[in-house]
CSV table of C-alpha atoms in Angstrom, one decimal:
chain,number,residue,atom,x,y,z
A,27,UNK,CA,214.4,95.1,139.6
A,28,UNK,CA,218.0,96.4,139.2
A,29,UNK,CA,219.9,99.2,140.8
A,30,UNK,CA,223.1,100.8,139.6
A,31,UNK,CA,226.2,101.1,141.7
A,32,UNK,CA,226.2,104.9,141.5
A,33,UNK,CA,222.9,104.9,143.4
A,34,UNK,CA,224.4,102.7,146.1
A,35,UNK,CA,227.5,104.9,146.4
A,36,UNK,CA,225.2,107.9,146.9
A,37,UNK,CA,223.3,105.9,149.6
A,38,UNK,CA,226.5,104.8,151.5
A,39,UNK,CA,227.8,108.4,151.4
A,40,UNK,CA,224.6,109.8,152.8
A,41,UNK,CA,223.9,111.8,149.6
A,42,UNK,CA,220.7,109.9,148.6
A,43,UNK,CA,217.5,111.8,147.9
A,44,UNK,CA,214.3,110.4,149.4
A,45,UNK,CA,213.4,108.9,146.1
A,46,UNK,CA,216.7,107.1,145.9
A,47,UNK,CA,216.4,105.8,149.5
A,48,UNK,CA,213.0,104.4,148.6
A,49,UNK,CA,214.4,102.8,145.5
A,50,UNK,CA,217.2,101.1,147.5
A,51,UNK,CA,214.7,99.9,150.1
A,52,UNK,CA,212.4,98.3,147.4
A,53,UNK,CA,215.4,96.8,145.7
A,54,UNK,CA,216.6,95.2,149.0
A,55,UNK,CA,213.2,93.7,149.7
A,56,UNK,CA,212.7,92.3,146.2
A,57,UNK,CA,215.3,89.6,146.3
A,58,UNK,CA,217.6,87.9,148.9
A,59,UNK,CA,220.4,88.1,146.4
A,60,UNK,CA,220.2,91.9,146.4
A,61,UNK,CA,220.9,91.9,150.1
A,62,UNK,CA,224.1,90.0,149.6
A,63,UNK,CA,225.1,92.4,146.8
A,64,UNK,CA,224.4,95.3,149.1
A,65,UNK,CA,226.8,93.8,151.7
A,66,UNK,CA,229.5,93.3,149.1
A,67,UNK,CA,229.2,96.8,147.8
A,68,UNK,CA,229.2,98.2,151.4
A,69,UNK,CA,232.4,96.4,152.2
A,70,UNK,CA,234.0,97.7,149.1
A,71,UNK,CA,232.9,101.2,149.9
A,72,UNK,CA,234.1,101.1,153.5
A,73,UNK,CA,237.4,99.5,152.6
A,74,UNK,CA,238.4,101.9,149.8
A,75,UNK,CA,240.8,104.6,150.8
A,76,UNK,CA,241.4,105.7,147.3
A,77,UNK,CA,238.5,105.6,144.7
A,78,UNK,CA,239.6,104.3,141.4
A,79,UNK,CA,237.9,106.7,139.0
A,80,UNK,CA,238.6,104.4,136.0
A,81,UNK,CA,236.2,102.0,137.7
A,82,UNK,CA,233.7,104.3,139.4
A,83,UNK,CA,232.9,107.7,138.0
A,84,UNK,CA,231.6,110.1,140.6
A,85,UNK,CA,230.3,113.3,139.0
A,86,UNK,CA,229.4,115.2,142.1
A,87,UNK,CA,232.4,117.1,143.7
A,88,UNK,CA,230.6,117.0,147.1
A,89,UNK,CA,230.1,113.2,146.9
A,90,UNK,CA,233.7,112.8,145.8
A,91,UNK,CA,234.9,114.7,148.9
A,92,UNK,CA,232.6,112.7,151.2
A,93,UNK,CA,233.8,109.4,149.7
A,94,UNK,CA,237.5,110.3,150.4
A,95,UNK,CA,236.7,111.6,153.9
A,96,UNK,CA,234.7,108.5,154.7
A,97,UNK,CA,237.4,106.3,153.4
A,98,UNK,CA,240.1,108.0,155.5
A,99,UNK,CA,237.9,107.7,158.6
A,100,UNK,CA,237.6,104.0,158.1
A,101,UNK,CA,241.2,103.4,156.9
A,102,UNK,CA,241.8,101.1,159.9
A,103,UNK,CA,238.9,98.9,158.8
A,104,UNK,CA,240.9,98.0,155.6
A,105,UNK,CA,243.0,95.9,157.9
A,106,UNK,CA,239.9,93.9,158.7
A,107,UNK,CA,239.9,92.5,155.2
A,108,UNK,CA,243.7,92.4,154.3
A,109,UNK,CA,245.4,91.5,157.6
A,110,UNK,CA,244.0,88.7,159.7
A,111,UNK,CA,246.4,89.5,162.5
A,112,UNK,CA,244.6,92.8,163.2
A,113,UNK,CA,241.0,92.8,161.9
A,114,UNK,CA,238.8,90.1,160.6
A,115,UNK,CA,235.2,90.1,159.2
A,116,UNK,CA,232.8,87.3,159.4
A,117,UNK,CA,229.6,87.5,157.3
A,118,UNK,CA,226.9,85.0,158.1
A,119,UNK,CA,223.1,84.6,158.2
A,120,UNK,CA,221.9,85.1,161.8
A,121,UNK,CA,219.0,83.4,163.5
A,122,UNK,CA,216.6,86.1,162.1
A,123,UNK,CA,217.8,85.4,158.5
A,124,UNK,CA,219.8,88.7,158.4
A,125,UNK,CA,223.3,89.0,157.0
A,126,UNK,CA,225.3,89.9,160.1
A,127,UNK,CA,228.8,91.3,160.3
A,128,UNK,CA,231.3,90.8,163.2
A,129,UNK,CA,234.1,93.3,163.6
A,130,UNK,CA,236.9,92.6,166.1
A,131,UNK,CA,239.3,95.4,167.2
A,132,UNK,CA,242.4,93.9,168.8
A,133,UNK,CA,244.4,95.2,171.8
A,134,UNK,CA,246.1,98.4,171.2
A,135,UNK,CA,243.8,99.5,168.3
A,136,UNK,CA,240.7,101.7,167.8
A,137,UNK,CA,238.5,102.1,164.8
A,138,UNK,CA,235.2,103.7,163.7
A,139,UNK,CA,232.5,102.8,161.2
A,140,UNK,CA,229.2,104.2,159.9
A,141,UNK,CA,226.2,102.0,159.9
A,142,UNK,CA,223.8,101.8,156.9
A,143,UNK,CA,221.2,104.0,158.5
A,144,UNK,CA,223.7,106.8,159.4
A,145,UNK,CA,224.7,106.0,163.0
A,146,UNK,CA,228.4,106.3,163.8
A,147,UNK,CA,230.2,103.9,166.1
A,148,UNK,CA,233.8,104.2,167.5
A,149,UNK,CA,235.1,100.9,168.8
A,150,UNK,CA,237.8,100.7,171.5
A,151,UNK,CA,240.6,98.1,172.1
A,152,UNK,CA,239.7,94.4,172.4
A,153,UNK,CA,236.1,95.0,171.3
A,154,UNK,CA,233.7,92.8,169.2
A,155,UNK,CA,230.8,94.5,167.5
A,156,UNK,CA,228.0,92.6,165.7
A,157,UNK,CA,225.6,94.4,163.4
A,158,UNK,CA,223.6,93.8,160.2
A,159,UNK,CA,224.9,95.2,156.9
A,160,UNK,CA,221.6,96.9,156.5
A,161,UNK,CA,218.6,97.5,158.9
A,162,UNK,CA,215.1,96.6,157.8
A,163,UNK,CA,212.2,96.7,160.3
A,164,UNK,CA,214.4,97.1,163.4
A,165,UNK,CA,217.8,98.3,164.5
A,166,UNK,CA,219.5,95.7,166.7
A,167,UNK,CA,223.3,95.3,167.4
A,168,UNK,CA,225.5,93.5,170.0
A,169,UNK,CA,228.6,94.8,171.8
A,170,UNK,CA,231.3,92.9,173.7
A,171,UNK,CA,233.8,95.6,174.7
A,172,UNK,CA,233.7,99.4,174.6
A,173,UNK,CA,232.2,101.8,172.1
A,174,UNK,CA,231.0,105.3,171.6
A,175,UNK,CA,227.7,105.6,169.8
A,176,UNK,CA,226.2,108.5,167.9
A,177,UNK,CA,222.8,107.2,166.9
A,178,UNK,CA,220.9,108.6,164.0
A,179,UNK,CA,217.2,109.4,164.6
A,180,UNK,CA,214.8,106.8,163.5
A,181,UNK,CA,213.3,103.6,164.8
A,182,UNK,CA,214.4,102.4,168.3
A,183,UNK,CA,218.1,101.3,168.4
A,184,UNK,CA,218.7,98.3,170.6
A,185,UNK,CA,222.1,97.2,171.9
A,186,UNK,CA,222.6,93.9,173.6
A,187,UNK,CA,225.4,93.1,176.0
A,188,UNK,CA,225.9,90.1,178.3
A,189,UNK,CA,224.7,92.2,181.3
A,190,UNK,CA,222.2,94.7,180.1
A,191,UNK,CA,220.4,95.7,177.0
A,192,UNK,CA,219.5,99.3,176.1
A,193,UNK,CA,217.0,101.0,173.8
A,194,UNK,CA,217.7,104.5,172.4
A,195,UNK,CA,216.5,106.9,169.7
A,196,UNK,CA,218.7,109.8,168.6
A,197,UNK,CA,221.4,109.6,171.3
A,198,UNK,CA,225.1,109.7,171.9
A,199,UNK,CA,226.8,107.7,174.7
A,200,UNK,CA,229.8,105.7,175.7
A,201,UNK,CA,229.1,102.0,176.6
A,202,UNK,CA,231.6,99.6,178.2
A,203,UNK,CA,230.7,95.9,178.8
A,204,UNK,CA,233.2,93.2,178.3
A,205,UNK,CA,231.7,89.7,178.4
A,206,UNK,CA,234.7,88.3,180.3
A,207,UNK,CA,234.6,91.0,183.0
A,208,UNK,CA,232.2,92.3,185.6
A,209,UNK,CA,232.4,96.0,184.7
A,210,UNK,CA,229.4,97.6,183.0
A,211,UNK,CA,229.1,101.3,182.4
A,212,UNK,CA,227.1,103.6,180.2
A,213,UNK,CA,227.7,107.4,180.1
A,214,UNK,CA,224.9,109.3,178.4
A,215,UNK,CA,226.0,112.5,176.5
A,216,UNK,CA,222.7,113.4,174.8
A,217,UNK,CA,219.1,112.1,174.6
A,218,UNK,CA,217.7,109.3,176.8
A,219,UNK,CA,218.4,105.6,177.3
A,220,UNK,CA,216.3,102.8,178.6
A,221,UNK,CA,218.3,100.0,180.3
A,222,UNK,CA,216.7,96.6,180.8
A,223,UNK,CA,217.4,92.9,181.3
A,224,UNK,CA,215.5,90.3,179.3
A,225,UNK,CA,214.0,88.6,182.3
A,226,UNK,CA,211.9,91.4,183.8
A,227,UNK,CA,210.8,95.0,184.0
A,228,UNK,CA,211.9,95.3,187.6
A,229,UNK,CA,215.5,95.8,186.3
A,230,UNK,CA,214.5,98.7,184.0
A,231,UNK,CA,216.4,102.0,184.5
A,232,UNK,CA,216.0,105.2,182.5
A,233,UNK,CA,218.9,107.6,182.0
A,234,UNK,CA,218.9,111.3,181.0
A,235,UNK,CA,221.7,113.2,179.3
A,236,UNK,CA,224.6,113.9,181.7
A,237,UNK,CA,224.0,110.7,183.7
A,238,UNK,CA,226.2,107.6,184.0
A,239,UNK,CA,225.0,104.2,185.1
A,240,UNK,CA,227.7,101.8,186.6
A,241,UNK,CA,227.0,98.2,187.7
A,242,UNK,CA,228.0,97.7,191.4
A,243,UNK,CA,227.3,94.1,192.3
A,244,UNK,CA,223.8,93.5,191.0
A,245,UNK,CA,222.7,97.2,191.2
A,246,UNK,CA,223.1,100.1,188.8
A,247,UNK,CA,224.4,103.2,190.4
A,248,UNK,CA,223.6,106.5,188.6
A,249,UNK,CA,226.0,109.4,188.9
A,250,UNK,CA,226.8,112.6,186.9
A,251,UNK,CA,228.8,112.0,183.7
A,252,UNK,CA,232.4,113.0,183.7
A,253,UNK,CA,233.0,113.6,180.0
A,254,UNK,CA,236.7,113.7,180.4
A,255,UNK,CA,236.9,110.0,181.1
A,256,UNK,CA,235.6,109.0,177.6
A,257,UNK,CA,238.1,110.8,175.4
A,258,UNK,CA,239.8,107.6,174.1
A,259,UNK,CA,238.2,108.1,170.7
A,260,UNK,CA,240.2,111.4,170.5
A,261,UNK,CA,243.4,109.4,171.2
A,262,UNK,CA,243.6,110.5,174.9
A,263,UNK,CA,243.9,108.5,178.1
A,264,UNK,CA,242.5,110.8,180.8
A,265,UNK,CA,243.3,109.8,184.4
A,266,UNK,CA,241.6,111.3,187.4
A,267,UNK,CA,242.7,110.0,190.8
A,268,UNK,CA,243.4,106.5,189.5
A,269,UNK,CA,245.9,104.3,191.4
A,270,UNK,CA,249.1,103.3,189.8
A,271,UNK,CA,247.9,99.7,189.5
A,272,UNK,CA,244.7,100.9,187.7
A,273,UNK,CA,246.8,103.1,185.3
A,274,UNK,CA,248.9,100.1,184.4
A,275,UNK,CA,245.7,98.2,183.5
A,276,UNK,CA,244.7,101.0,181.2
A,277,UNK,CA,248.2,100.9,179.5
A,278,UNK,CA,247.8,97.2,178.9
A,279,UNK,CA,244.5,97.8,177.2
A,280,UNK,CA,245.7,100.7,175.0
A,281,UNK,CA,249.3,99.6,174.2
A,282,UNK,CA,248.8,95.8,173.7
A,283,UNK,CA,251.3,94.5,176.3
A,284,UNK,CA,251.6,93.0,179.7
A,285,UNK,CA,252.8,95.0,182.8
A,286,UNK,CA,254.0,93.2,185.9
A,287,UNK,CA,254.4,95.3,189.0
A,288,UNK,CA,257.2,94.0,191.3
A,289,UNK,CA,257.1,96.7,193.9
A,290,UNK,CA,254.4,97.6,196.5
A,291,UNK,CA,255.7,101.2,196.9
A,292,UNK,CA,253.6,102.6,194.0
A,293,UNK,CA,250.5,100.3,193.7
A,294,UNK,CA,248.0,102.4,195.6
A,295,UNK,CA,249.3,105.9,194.9
A,296,UNK,CA,246.9,108.1,193.0
A,297,UNK,CA,247.5,110.3,189.9
A,298,UNK,CA,245.8,112.9,187.8
A,299,UNK,CA,246.8,113.6,184.2
A,300,UNK,CA,246.4,112.7,180.6
A,301,UNK,CA,248.4,111.0,177.9
A,302,UNK,CA,248.2,110.9,174.1
A,303,UNK,CA,248.0,107.2,173.0
A,304,UNK,CA,250.1,108.0,169.9
A,305,UNK,CA,253.1,109.0,172.2
A,306,UNK,CA,253.4,105.3,173.3
A,307,UNK,CA,253.9,103.5,176.6
A,308,UNK,CA,257.5,104.4,177.1
A,309,UNK,CA,256.7,108.1,177.0
A,310,UNK,CA,253.8,107.6,179.5
A,311,UNK,CA,256.0,105.6,181.9
A,312,UNK,CA,258.7,108.3,181.8
A,313,UNK,CA,256.2,111.0,182.6
A,314,UNK,CA,254.9,108.9,185.6
A,315,UNK,CA,258.4,108.6,186.9
A,316,UNK,CA,258.3,112.3,187.8
A,317,UNK,CA,255.7,111.5,190.4
A,318,UNK,CA,256.4,107.8,191.3
A,319,UNK,CA,259.7,106.3,192.4
A,320,UNK,CA,260.1,103.3,190.2
A,321,UNK,CA,262.2,101.9,187.4
A,322,UNK,CA,261.0,99.6,184.6
A,323,UNK,CA,262.4,97.1,182.1
A,324,UNK,CA,260.8,96.2,178.8
A,325,UNK,CA,261.4,92.8,177.2
A,326,UNK,CA,260.8,93.4,173.5
A,327,UNK,CA,260.6,89.7,172.6
A,328,UNK,CA,257.8,88.9,175.0
A,329,UNK,CA,256.2,92.4,175.0
A,330,UNK,CA,256.2,92.4,178.8
A,331,UNK,CA,257.1,95.4,181.1
A,332,UNK,CA,258.4,94.9,184.6
A,333,UNK,CA,258.0,97.7,187.2
A,334,UNK,CA,260.6,97.7,190.0
């Protein structure tokens, strides 16, 4: 059984009819080699900012627009394949025999991607995301870092982290869980979420829209969601009564540098405000100087900032 590339492009762009979707499904299940081809074509689709019309003819104006829009949205993913110092991809056969993809987003960067079944994921700085190139009987992914998920309706969608796992359906939420840290937090925007640990139902927690669960010690604390705090995917750092020291930790995360505070005068002082990530760390530090008495020195060679 064969399938033409034009049909796959329609599928990746979300333009497939029900008949075409069924055709792709049967094609994937007919041969393991087709799954590998599917992955290769998906990579090519996601990594293409400009469609070469001499190679691929797209007759539908709507599809052409969607291809270009999709390509621009994932422009940063191109670095995954062409610049190892920023992004890298690793395709392998997992323990369940599925072709898995690992995406790493380095410090100071953000990116987004659309999964094969239509879900959209925004990945924050220093995040690793593992997912299959296509979903078959189940939807299972793994996160080490922070991501905002907009899950398409369908079969249960399961996300594993090193602290908790969660099961959702059609849901949108922000999830932060770095393997090398103790912090775990999920802020639910829409839908419902089931949180659980693998070793027992006694750790199961259900969240509704507008609730945030934060790990405190060994217990999840549920509070109302403050949506302002999760605007990083819009390019904003929103600070609400954070200490100067906590703000510097955020700057390290978003601007890929090290900040060393050499004065105790400002460490515990609180601040409210927001910064655009695109304006850079120097702009943010100068704004803070209006409320905090400090000076700073930046060593360009070592990418370290000292606060005095």
